[in-house]
Every structure is written in C-alpha cells, then in structure tokens.
Amino acid sequence: MSAALEVSDLRLAIGGVNVVDGIAFSVAPGEVMALVGESGCGKSLTAQALLRLLPRQVRQTGGRILLEGEDITALAERRLRQIRGRRISMIFQEPQAALDPLSPVGAQVREASGLASAAAREAVRRMLAEVGIADPDRRIDQYPFELSGGMCQRVMIASALISRPAVLVADEPTTALDVTIQAQILDLLRRLAAERGTAIVLITHDMGVVADIAERVAVMYAGRIAEIGPTAAVFSRPRHPYTALLLAAIPRLADEPKSRLAVIEGSVPQPSEYGAGCRFVGRCPFADARCNAEPPPLLETDEGHFSACWHTERLA
Amino acid sequence: MLRHIAGRVGQAVVTTFGVLTLVFFLMRLSGDPTLLLVPQGASAHQIAILRHQLGFDRPLIVQYVAYLRQLLQGNLGTSLVQRMPVASILGSRIPYTIELAAGSLVVAVGIGIPAGVAMAVWRGSLVERSLAALVFAGQSMPTFWSGILMILLFGVVLGWLPTSGVAGLPSLIMPSIALGALSMASFARMTRIAVLDELSRDYVAAARARGLSLGAAVARHVARNAAIPVVTVAALEIGNLLAGAVIVETVFAWPGIGQLAIQAIAARDFLVVQAIVLFVSFVFIVMNLLADVVYAVIDPRIRLSS
C-alpha cells in the first residue's frame, strides 16, 4: 500500500539555522503515527510545514513532502488552498482558541466542506453527529463559548474530517483537555482514522498519549529524529538513549512515595549551540569523541525500528 | 439582547441626569450670572431688580428644579445676549456641525480603516511603511496649520476650492480633511493593532488550514473580531468630531457649534454656553450607548449571556 504522506529530508531554517534538520517519515492510510519530543524540538514546525503554513520567519531549505504521491513542496498558494482542508487538514492544541468566537460552530465546519448551503447543513449535521456531539441540530447554530472544550475539539475534528482528507495533522489535540475527555477524544480519533482510512500525524509530548493511540512513533530531539519504530517496540526496547531516559522518567504508581523523580540531566541545546555531532551528546551517558564529531545516521536496528545512535548495541 | 440594551439605556439616563446636575452647579459656581449681563456702572438697585426678574435671587435648589423642569420640556431658555430662544440658536448651527462631522468621518473611516487593515496584513512591507508615514502626518499636523496650508494651496494658488464659508460640497472638502486627519490616524492605528492581534490567533491558522486564503480569513473571521475595539474608537471619535471642531470651524469660517461656542464665550452668553456643554455631553452619552448596542450585535457572548 502506498503511503498517504511521505516526508523526506525535511529541513526548516530560522535565520540560517536548521531547527528541523533532515526529518523523514511516512504514514500509511488509517495509521496513527506520533511525533513526540520536548518543547522546541521542531515537532510543531514540522506539523505546520505539512500544511505549508509556516510562520514567515521560517524557511524550508530542503526536503520533499509527498501527499498521496504528489509533491506539495513546490505548489503555488492557489493550489495549496485546494489541498488544505480537502486532502490534508489539521486540529489544534486549544480547541476553543482555534474556533472563531463570533461565528456559529456549524458555519465553521461548513467552511471546510466546500458545499453550498442546503446540502451543506445536512452534511455538517451528520458530521457533528459522527464525532459524537449529542443534539447536533441545536449545537450547529451555537457559538464556541456555549460548548465545552471537549465539544469544541469534536467540532474541530468534524471540520477537519468533513472533506475526507487523506491526512489529519493533530497538534497536541488533547493537551488542553481534562484527562477523561482526553481519552474520549483519542478514542474518537482512532475510530475515525480506522473507519475512514485517514492517516493521522499526532504531535505530542505525552508518552501516555503515544502509548494509547499511535501504531508508530518518531522520537524527535533538537530538530532530528532520534528513533522511529512501532510504538510497542520503541517502548519495550528503546534503541536510543534519549528514548530510554524519557521512558525511565515517567513516574509510576509502583514508585516509592516521595522518592525523587527521574530526570534527564542538562537541558535541550539551543539551535545556536548545535555542534557537528550528535545533538544529544551533552546529556548522554554514552557520549564519546565520535559522538561529538559525527552525527549518527538513522539505522535499522530491528524490523522497521530505526535509531540514530553510535551506541545502539549498549542499549540492547 | 433587549435586556442588555435596556440596561445600557438606563445607565445612559442616569449619566444624563448626572451631567445636567453637574453643569447646573458648575455654571453657578462661576459667580452671579446677573453681573455678566448688566452694563458697566449699573447701580446695586438696578442689579437687584434684574436679578429678581431673571429669578437668580431664588434659593439654588428652587432654581435647579425650575431648570430641570424647563429642560424636560425641551426649553433651553432664552439667550440674554441675542434675545432669542437658545434652542433655535443651537438648532440653526447643529446641521452644519453634523455635515462637517459626517464629511470628516468619511475621510477618517474611509482612509483609516483600510489603511489599518493593510498595515496589519502587509506588516513589515513597503505598503506598511508608506501608510505609516501617512498616518504619522495625519496625527502630527495641527489642524490650524494644515487648514491654512490647504487654503493657501487649493483656495488661493490653485483656486480649486472655496477658502471658507458654506457653499455646497466643494466647501466641505477642505474642512473635512483638516478635521478628519487626526481621527483617520486614530482609526488606522487602532485597526492595525486590532487586526494584528486577531491575525496571531489560532482560529486564523485553523481557517487557513481549512483552505481559506488569508484574504478570506480576514474578511470572514478577523474583521468581525477586530471590529470590537474599533467600534470603541469610533464612538469616541464621532463624539470628538461633533464636539471638537472649534479650530477648524474658526479657520474655515464654518458656522457650526464650535464657532458658536467661541462666540458665546466671548459674549458671555451664559445660557448658550450651558446648552453647548449639554449638547456635547449628550452626544458622547448617545455615542457610547450606540457602541454598547453594536457590541451586542457583533458579539454573541454579550448578546446571549445577558
């Protein structure tokens, strides 16, 4: 099966520094693929690059983005407008902020449908029902402030999926929501992805969310992919020291009460501090001269599981 | 919606009453009005007779009640200088003031709002810098200076427009530009800030992610959201245009309220000055009330939550 989305060697620069430096991944139809990393690792910029909606100061300096086999990196803005919302769409971290407060929610869903008024209203109503909004006939004319955060995210999902896009980019879709609502929204995304064959790129910093919904995960660090593979494999046998330390840092119920939380010493380097070698070198227990000098390539360690580390074997 | 408006109307009535009271007592604090009217060298007896005729010898509270009763009947008194009802003096000037305010508003809104939107949308470009220069000019030129310069150029040198007075649309052009320039700058600055503020919001990114062009996102979503602070500015600016044209009306010999105010103050025409102060206050009260109604029309959070 061909990929719904294929990103190769994506490079994004701010002021001459590559803050996203050679990212590559692909997502199959119906698959949920997570991009996970700390703030500033470039995951949100990557998401914006997928829709070609980068902030003005960010330039794409390399790489290709294939949407259903079509390279969209070189398309004119006019063509991109036909693609956005129809073949690739996006949902946001704060659903209430992502909806225009002065416009009824139904009208905003309809905007993405490209349909004329009479047919559109029925399509919007059905879509709202499909994302689990009770009483869609009433909700369709309500304003965002009359809906809860979870319902607003359902509206966003409805607007993102009404045109049956091949790819949905979900940028921290549950971060601003209560934990119980979070689980419902993740269930909904998983169900719709499976039913409609939508590929989902899920941007998150939450390993719990990754474990809950993603079939595959790419761990990003300082603008590069540190490790990518099937979620189960990455969680059970991490092949990059960063992933291993991240997983070890998750507090567990079985931990001794009031014991110290595990942390990764040091902090993420600023783009201006990037050296020639591996960007994790300053915080890595295995770092040696080679790590400082040469960036490790992303190599397959197990079936479909890749890691960019010179010391993969020491984690086996 | 109706409850919201009814509440605001109630507030406006209370404010109006407060203004009436304040104006009455402030005017009386400035001294005995009788002394303003009598000629030099009048005897104390003559002054006392006039004071009694005009009712200024009654207790203040009795005068106050009489004043309120008169106003409720729409009676602003009779000018002791011009020997004419104050209401008809004011009434003969208000149309000119409204005409000039409307002309200035066309200049201010017609240039200011598009300029503000353009400065926000094309931020950092040559478009923004050129418009910023225009706004800066409008804001910094004093009207007595820009007015006289325009009279010199278009009236005297080129002879395109009448230098002063009221003679149809051509005579309205220069005073409208002179008076509207400062408002134009306010509208442009406020619109720019409001649109920039809204453009940075997630709902704009979301609208673009649905395939809307930046222009369509501005027209469908940003415009309404950015309108709320602009309406606030509009209420104040319209008030200023109706009330604050003293200099422009003097420079262009425009027979509006501003010119009347200068004349009435110079002639110590006490009741006319009082009526102008009341008129200006009332204009601001009505403008703020209108702004509150417009907020409710634009914003469902105000409309539906009250």
XYZ file of C-alpha atoms in Angstrom:
622
model
C 0.000 0.000 0.000
C 1.386 3.430 -0.885
C 1.857 5.992 1.847
C -0.731 8.724 2.482
C 2.080 11.019 3.488
C 5.766 10.695 2.905
C 8.251 13.218 4.228
C 11.875 13.000 3.218
C 14.854 15.001 4.430
C 12.704 17.939 5.599
C 14.816 20.929 6.629
C 13.375 24.108 8.142
C 15.532 27.087 8.998
C 15.090 30.163 11.129
C 17.735 32.771 10.424
C 20.125 30.338 8.744
C 19.985 27.655 11.455
C 18.248 24.383 10.614
C 15.819 23.950 13.505
C 14.350 20.929 11.723
C 17.244 19.072 10.192
C 16.557 16.201 7.860
C 13.331 14.688 9.179
C 11.930 11.709 7.270
C 8.921 9.542 7.944
C 5.867 8.152 6.217
C 2.340 7.370 7.300
C 0.064 4.760 5.738
C -3.696 5.275 5.248
C -5.533 4.578 8.511
C -2.326 4.619 10.513
C -1.678 6.798 13.556
C 1.895 7.961 13.725
C 3.139 10.048 16.645
C 5.839 12.691 16.566
C 6.969 13.035 20.160
C 9.510 15.348 21.734
C 10.145 18.182 24.152
C 9.126 21.800 23.503
C 11.365 23.327 20.877
C 12.351 20.049 19.225
C 10.665 21.167 15.987
C 7.595 18.951 16.072
C 5.064 21.778 15.760
C 7.041 23.429 12.959
C 7.044 20.076 11.189
C 3.254 19.977 11.552
C 2.905 23.466 10.079
C 5.254 22.547 7.232
C 2.978 19.635 6.302
C 0.174 22.105 5.511
C 2.603 24.639 4.062
C 1.512 27.147 6.716
C 4.872 28.061 8.203
C 5.400 31.322 10.089
C 7.047 33.971 7.925
C 10.465 33.772 9.547
C 10.725 30.029 8.864
C 12.127 28.861 5.513
C 12.105 25.373 4.124
C 15.650 24.740 2.980
C 15.311 21.186 1.801
C 13.304 18.013 1.537
C 10.065 16.857 -0.009
C 6.547 16.285 1.267
C 4.548 13.788 -0.792
C 0.803 13.836 -0.177
C -0.704 10.715 -1.748
C 2.329 10.624 -4.010
C 2.130 14.279 -5.091
C 4.963 16.588 -4.132
C 3.333 19.582 -2.439
C 6.523 21.422 -1.518
C 6.671 23.341 -4.777
C 2.951 24.037 -5.241
C 1.612 27.572 -5.669
C -0.501 29.052 -2.883
C -3.633 28.783 -5.045
C -3.194 25.028 -5.441
C -2.348 24.627 -1.780
C -5.667 26.213 -0.814
C -7.445 23.429 -2.713
C -5.445 20.855 -0.801
C -5.773 22.295 2.687
C -8.899 21.083 4.410
C -9.713 18.752 1.486
C -6.755 16.367 1.377
C -4.768 17.346 4.453
C -6.230 19.068 7.495
C -5.256 19.991 10.998
C -6.579 20.221 14.542
C -5.056 22.342 17.264
C -3.991 22.312 20.889
C -6.620 24.697 22.247
C -9.933 23.937 20.541
C -11.728 26.992 21.871
C -8.975 29.294 20.584
C -8.986 27.515 17.232
C -12.643 28.402 16.632
C -13.747 31.914 15.730
C -15.663 33.075 18.840
C -18.102 35.170 16.784
C -19.120 32.530 14.258
C -21.527 29.603 14.853
C -19.662 26.300 15.024
C -21.718 24.779 12.202
C -20.666 27.568 9.843
C -17.032 26.888 10.633
C -17.414 23.182 9.921
C -19.190 24.017 6.684
C -16.304 26.246 5.615
C -14.196 23.121 5.278
C -16.850 21.192 3.348
C -16.837 23.270 0.172
C -20.564 22.595 -0.135
C -23.411 25.000 -0.910
C -25.869 25.894 1.810
C -28.762 23.420 1.599
C -26.710 20.247 1.191
C -24.041 21.598 3.478
C -26.243 21.954 6.540
C -27.279 18.315 6.411
C -23.676 17.213 5.816
C -22.475 19.296 8.763
C -25.239 17.932 10.985
C -24.297 14.347 10.088
C -20.623 15.073 10.655
C -21.298 16.601 14.074
C -23.290 13.503 14.995
C -20.447 11.329 13.769
C -17.922 12.983 16.063
C -20.225 12.253 18.984
C -21.944 15.598 19.509
C -25.354 14.994 21.049
C -28.231 17.097 19.710
C -26.388 18.333 16.602
C -29.497 20.197 15.380
C -29.146 22.576 18.303
C -25.358 22.628 18.516
C -24.891 23.519 14.854
C -26.099 27.090 15.452
C -24.354 27.606 18.769
C -21.203 29.609 19.350
C -17.914 28.204 20.685
C -18.417 29.826 24.109
C -21.578 27.778 24.559
C -19.664 24.489 24.144
C -17.182 22.774 26.454
C -13.528 22.357 25.482
C -14.069 18.696 24.630
C -17.055 19.516 22.445
C -15.078 22.261 20.699
C -12.370 19.721 19.896
C -15.049 17.420 18.465
C -16.210 20.345 16.310
C -12.627 20.879 15.158
C -12.351 17.189 14.302
C -15.629 17.428 12.375
C -14.335 20.401 10.384
C -11.031 18.640 9.758
C -12.622 15.410 8.527
C -15.776 16.539 6.707
C -13.992 16.597 3.350
C -12.456 13.165 3.984
C -8.803 14.206 3.782
C -6.089 11.589 3.368
C -4.068 13.046 6.237
C -5.017 14.672 9.541
C -2.331 16.529 11.467
C -3.257 16.657 15.159
C -1.066 19.136 17.050
C -1.304 18.299 20.770
C -5.056 17.698 20.384
C -5.670 16.674 23.985
C -3.123 18.713 25.943
C -5.646 21.380 26.947
C -8.370 18.898 27.912
C -9.270 17.010 31.112
C -7.877 13.505 31.312
C -11.275 11.816 30.928
C -12.132 13.968 27.906
C -8.633 13.270 26.568
C -9.358 9.536 26.451
C -12.671 10.113 24.634
C -11.040 12.351 22.020
C -8.227 9.826 21.431
C -10.785 7.025 21.036
C -12.680 9.142 18.545
C -9.548 9.889 16.507
C -8.542 6.242 16.475
C -12.015 5.099 15.409
C -12.344 7.711 12.641
C -8.833 7.015 11.338
C -9.661 3.327 11.086
C -13.143 3.784 9.573
C -12.178 6.408 7.028
C -8.655 5.308 6.294
C -7.318 8.700 7.378
C -3.629 8.816 8.189
C -3.034 10.744 11.420
C 0.157 12.553 12.309
C -0.129 13.122 16.043
C 2.151 15.755 17.536
C 2.565 15.350 21.288
C 4.965 15.497 24.210
C 2.951 12.968 26.184
C 4.266 9.392 26.117
C 0.960 8.223 27.618
C -0.930 9.545 24.603
C 1.562 7.866 22.274
C 1.129 4.520 24.006
C -2.646 4.921 23.923
C -3.195 5.627 20.244
C -0.131 5.525 17.985
C 0.900 2.491 15.970
C 4.264 4.021 15.233
C 6.258 6.706 16.951
C 9.085 9.022 15.929
C 11.033 10.479 18.844
C 12.420 13.903 17.957
C 15.311 15.629 19.645
C 16.655 19.085 18.736
C 15.289 19.045 15.196
C 16.242 15.472 14.304
C 14.610 12.081 14.628
C 16.393 10.146 17.338
C 14.406 6.970 16.980
C 11.451 5.755 14.967
C 9.597 2.469 15.008
C 6.484 0.573 16.051
C 5.231 2.004 19.353
C 5.339 -1.344 21.152
C 8.941 -1.967 20.086
C 10.124 1.541 20.933
C 8.524 1.372 24.360
C 9.700 -2.129 25.214
C 13.160 -1.971 23.636
C 14.211 1.656 23.116
C 17.286 1.835 20.874
C 18.235 5.431 21.567
C 19.495 6.615 24.985
C 17.191 9.666 24.811
C 14.105 7.474 24.415
C 15.310 5.159 27.148
C 15.812 8.068 29.550
C 12.439 9.620 28.586
C 10.653 6.358 29.332
C 12.543 5.958 32.594
C 11.432 9.460 33.594
C 7.718 8.546 33.524
C 6.596 8.314 37.167
C 4.901 5.028 38.039
C 2.294 4.179 40.638
C 4.618 1.496 41.994
C 7.322 4.072 42.732
C 8.200 4.631 46.374
C 6.069 7.588 47.598
C 8.054 10.861 47.785
C 11.068 9.317 46.076
C 12.982 11.592 43.690
C 11.572 11.809 40.181
C 13.906 10.534 37.490
C 15.084 13.365 35.218
C 17.364 13.715 32.222
C 20.245 15.876 33.412
C 21.010 19.030 31.474
C 18.710 20.826 29.049
C 17.878 20.823 25.337
C 20.549 22.750 23.398
C 19.551 25.996 21.699
C 19.821 25.928 17.878
C 22.854 28.235 18.201
C 24.597 25.592 20.341
C 24.232 22.704 17.881
C 27.613 21.046 17.321
C 28.914 18.932 14.474
C 27.995 15.596 16.013
C 25.010 14.089 17.806
C 22.803 16.785 19.367
C 22.113 14.670 22.466
C 25.808 14.461 23.258
C 25.745 16.903 26.176
C 23.203 14.824 28.132
C 24.047 11.282 27.034
C 25.687 8.790 29.399
C 27.403 7.012 26.452
C 28.849 10.109 24.757
C 32.399 9.789 23.424
C 34.691 11.535 20.938
C 32.934 10.119 17.895
C 29.510 11.347 19.127
C 30.981 14.851 19.336
C 32.453 14.736 15.862
C 29.993 12.901 13.609
C 26.190 12.907 13.556
C 24.970 9.306 13.878
C 22.904 8.107 10.886
C 19.412 6.694 11.380
C 19.995 2.937 11.010
C 17.632 -0.006 11.210
C 18.230 -1.977 14.408
C 15.260 -4.311 14.207
C 12.488 -4.784 11.650
C 11.054 -1.281 10.966
C 12.805 0.150 14.003
C 15.495 2.800 13.400
C 17.792 4.621 15.775
C 20.331 7.401 15.303
C 22.980 6.454 17.827
C 26.570 5.238 17.676
C 25.968 3.110 20.777
C 22.757 1.321 19.925
C 24.211 -2.040 20.946
C 24.817 -0.857 24.502
C 21.033 -0.479 24.957
C 20.239 -3.994 23.748
C -30.119 41.310 23.767
C -33.107 43.504 24.753
C -32.177 43.291 28.412
C -28.624 44.293 27.579
C -29.829 47.330 25.646
C -32.424 48.269 28.263
C -29.702 48.169 30.913
C -27.454 50.412 28.856
C -30.289 52.873 28.180
C -30.949 53.016 31.916
C -27.278 53.794 32.520
C -27.367 56.482 29.858
C -30.386 58.140 31.513
C -28.631 58.169 34.887
C -25.487 59.617 33.277
C -27.511 62.308 31.516
C -29.118 63.316 34.791
C -25.681 63.475 36.412
C -24.381 65.695 33.617
C -27.380 68.049 33.854
C -26.820 68.420 37.579
C -23.070 68.900 37.269
C -23.447 71.521 34.536
C -26.040 73.462 36.550
C -23.919 73.705 39.678
C -20.645 74.340 37.822
C -22.194 77.251 35.949
C -23.487 78.734 39.227
C -20.094 78.245 40.875
C -18.605 80.649 38.339
C -20.402 83.556 40.003
C -23.619 85.538 39.808
C -24.815 85.449 36.176
C -26.593 88.780 36.637
C -23.246 90.549 36.901
C -22.346 89.287 33.409
C -25.380 90.976 31.920
C -25.524 94.435 33.392
C -23.638 97.283 31.789
C -20.608 98.869 33.466
C -21.597 101.255 36.258
C -25.091 99.872 36.907
C -26.296 100.616 40.423
C -26.781 97.924 43.036
C -30.511 98.579 42.915
C -30.676 98.021 39.131
C -28.709 94.820 39.523
C -31.065 93.595 42.217
C -34.105 94.290 40.037
C -32.614 92.380 37.090
C -31.564 89.508 39.370
C -35.136 89.283 40.641
C -36.559 89.412 37.095
C -34.331 86.575 35.977
C -35.050 84.526 39.085
C -31.423 84.357 40.199
C -32.392 85.580 43.683
C -34.296 82.395 44.433
C -32.684 79.614 46.507
C -30.328 77.472 44.381
C -32.409 74.343 44.827
C -35.531 76.114 43.544
C -33.580 77.341 40.514
C -32.308 73.790 39.970
C -35.810 72.288 39.957
C -37.030 75.008 37.600
C -34.031 74.335 35.327
C -34.762 70.596 35.205
C -38.454 71.220 34.535
C -37.582 73.575 31.668
C -35.155 71.090 30.131
C -37.690 68.266 30.300
C -39.975 70.451 28.201
C -37.149 70.918 25.705
C -36.763 74.544 26.725
C -33.131 75.665 26.944
C -34.041 79.204 27.940
C -33.667 82.474 26.075
C -30.306 83.966 25.229
C -29.997 87.227 27.123
C -27.465 88.481 24.608
C -29.179 87.570 21.349
C -32.734 87.804 22.742
C -33.607 84.527 21.013
C -34.525 81.079 22.295
C -31.305 79.126 22.897
C -32.841 76.056 21.274
C -33.281 77.839 17.945
C -29.751 79.332 18.105
C -28.346 75.852 18.660
C -30.720 74.330 16.138
C -29.506 76.675 13.402
C -25.883 75.539 13.969
C -26.244 71.792 14.552
C -26.933 70.855 10.889
C -23.607 72.444 9.861
C -21.772 70.638 12.620
C -23.335 67.323 11.608
C -22.462 67.990 7.964
C -18.817 68.680 8.832
C -18.659 65.709 11.208
C -20.089 63.417 8.527
C -17.577 64.656 5.957
C -14.721 64.182 8.403
C -15.966 60.729 9.329
C -15.964 59.714 5.678
C -12.313 60.830 5.479
C -11.391 59.197 8.799
C -13.128 55.844 8.271
C -12.692 55.684 4.509
C -8.919 56.052 4.769
C -8.194 54.982 8.353
C -9.789 51.532 8.429
C -8.486 50.232 5.063
C -5.063 51.680 5.914
C -5.082 49.921 9.294
C -6.063 46.578 7.763
C -3.424 46.922 5.040
C -0.722 47.824 7.564
C -1.530 44.700 9.571
C -1.841 42.293 6.643
C 1.305 43.560 4.865
C 3.273 44.046 8.050
C 6.933 44.932 7.526
C 6.466 45.708 3.838
C 6.801 48.921 1.865
C 2.989 49.196 1.991
C 3.068 49.403 5.772
C 5.871 51.945 5.839
C 4.179 54.247 3.300
C 0.852 54.098 5.124
C 2.592 54.625 8.459
C 4.015 57.864 7.052
C 0.515 58.990 6.060
C -0.861 58.132 9.495
C 2.030 59.907 11.178
C 1.376 63.019 9.099
C -2.332 62.970 9.931
C -1.569 62.602 13.583
C 1.123 65.242 13.890
C -0.165 68.130 11.770
C -2.095 70.645 13.869
C -5.393 71.496 12.168
C -4.830 75.274 12.228
C -1.618 74.700 10.265
C -2.823 72.038 7.809
C -6.053 74.028 7.316
C -4.226 77.228 6.414
C -1.788 75.370 4.152
C -4.695 73.777 2.281
C -6.445 77.148 1.961
C -3.251 78.610 0.512
C -2.695 75.805 -1.954
C -6.184 74.777 -3.100
C -8.023 78.026 -2.382
C -5.587 80.813 -3.173
C -2.917 79.403 -5.519
C -4.896 76.821 -7.482
C -8.333 78.302 -6.909
C -9.981 74.882 -6.969
C -11.927 75.128 -3.729
C -13.594 77.959 -1.798
C -11.364 79.240 1.019
C -14.139 79.452 3.585
C -17.829 79.546 4.266
C -20.626 77.173 3.306
C -21.339 76.657 -0.368
C -22.242 73.064 -1.073
C -19.966 70.074 -1.331
C -16.782 71.866 -2.534
C -16.649 73.981 0.608
C -16.941 70.840 2.737
C -13.845 69.129 1.315
C -11.008 71.029 2.976
C -12.542 71.346 6.453
C -13.406 67.621 6.343
C -9.824 66.681 5.525
C -8.394 69.059 8.133
C -10.752 67.791 10.843
C -10.748 64.131 9.741
C -6.965 63.709 9.553
C -6.442 63.175 13.262
C -9.385 60.755 13.503
C -8.072 58.941 10.456
C -4.818 58.354 12.318
C -6.681 57.018 15.371
C -8.761 54.664 13.248
C -5.707 53.442 11.337
C -3.646 52.776 14.465
C -6.460 51.041 16.337
C -7.455 48.952 13.317
C -3.852 47.915 12.718
C -3.377 46.796 16.315
C -6.729 45.005 16.433
C -6.166 43.149 13.156
C -2.585 42.191 14.076
C -3.843 40.898 17.393
C -6.503 38.769 15.730
C -4.202 37.518 12.954
C -1.961 35.882 15.554
C -4.839 33.814 16.938
C -5.263 30.099 16.387
C -8.633 30.439 14.681
C -6.919 32.223 11.792
C -4.446 29.358 11.409
C -7.368 26.941 11.644
C -9.330 28.820 8.982
C -6.294 28.751 6.691
C -5.836 25.038 7.405
C -9.388 24.609 6.070
C -8.270 26.101 2.780
C -9.261 29.745 3.220
C -6.945 32.329 1.729
C -5.561 34.955 4.071
C -7.911 37.492 2.493
C -10.954 35.264 3.013
C -9.929 34.557 6.616
C -9.620 38.296 7.249
C -12.966 39.048 5.623
C -14.918 36.211 7.246
C -13.365 35.955 10.694
C -10.790 38.612 11.540
C -12.899 41.621 10.506
C -15.698 40.993 12.990
C -13.361 40.186 15.854
C -11.189 43.219 15.194
C -14.276 45.443 14.870
C -14.956 45.445 18.599
C -12.045 47.720 19.656
C -12.551 49.797 16.503
C -16.184 50.462 17.471
C -14.950 51.807 20.804
C -12.654 54.214 18.988
C -15.425 55.149 16.571
C -17.764 56.172 19.403
C -15.138 58.493 20.866
C -14.045 59.865 17.508
C -17.576 60.650 16.334
C -18.108 62.427 19.638
C -14.918 64.414 19.098
C -15.872 65.308 15.539
C -19.269 66.618 16.682
C -17.838 68.465 19.647
C -14.295 69.440 18.970
C -14.302 71.338 15.695
C -13.620 74.716 17.315
C -10.353 75.362 15.471
C -11.401 74.029 12.077
C -14.714 75.909 12.166
C -12.846 79.101 13.031
C -10.191 78.642 10.321
C -12.764 77.876 7.619
C -15.482 80.236 8.916
C -17.788 77.239 9.251
C -20.984 78.206 11.132
C -21.166 75.150 13.404
C -21.295 74.519 17.147
C -17.563 75.095 17.625
C -17.730 78.579 16.200
C -20.871 79.267 18.226
C -19.062 78.180 21.383
C -16.253 80.659 20.807
C -18.715 83.461 20.097
C -20.910 82.637 23.089
C -17.952 82.511 25.469
C -16.631 85.830 24.158
C -20.076 87.428 24.548
C -20.582 85.822 27.990
C -23.772 84.281 26.602
C -24.224 82.102 29.628
C -27.236 80.019 28.570
C -25.813 79.267 25.106
C -22.545 78.031 26.626
C -24.565 75.877 29.012
C -26.609 74.462 26.132
C -23.460 73.644 24.134
C -21.925 71.831 27.108
C -25.161 69.852 27.489
C -25.267 69.076 23.766
C -21.681 67.816 23.689
C -22.202 65.682 26.788
C -25.356 64.255 25.312
C -23.531 63.414 22.067
C -20.934 61.389 23.983
C -23.596 59.610 26.032
C -25.526 58.645 22.893
C -22.346 57.516 21.092
C -21.345 55.273 23.975
C -24.850 53.856 24.109
C -24.718 53.125 20.385
C -21.314 51.459 20.809
C -22.782 49.199 23.501
C -25.614 48.199 21.177
C -23.166 47.499 18.346
C -21.032 45.303 20.651
C -24.082 43.181 21.321
C -24.866 42.896 17.631
C -21.299 41.789 16.843
C -20.522 39.580 19.815
C -22.826 36.677 20.734
C -21.106 36.396 24.125
C -22.601 39.778 25.064
C -25.857 39.212 23.192
C -26.664 35.803 24.633
C -25.236 35.961 28.130
C -27.239 38.939 29.423
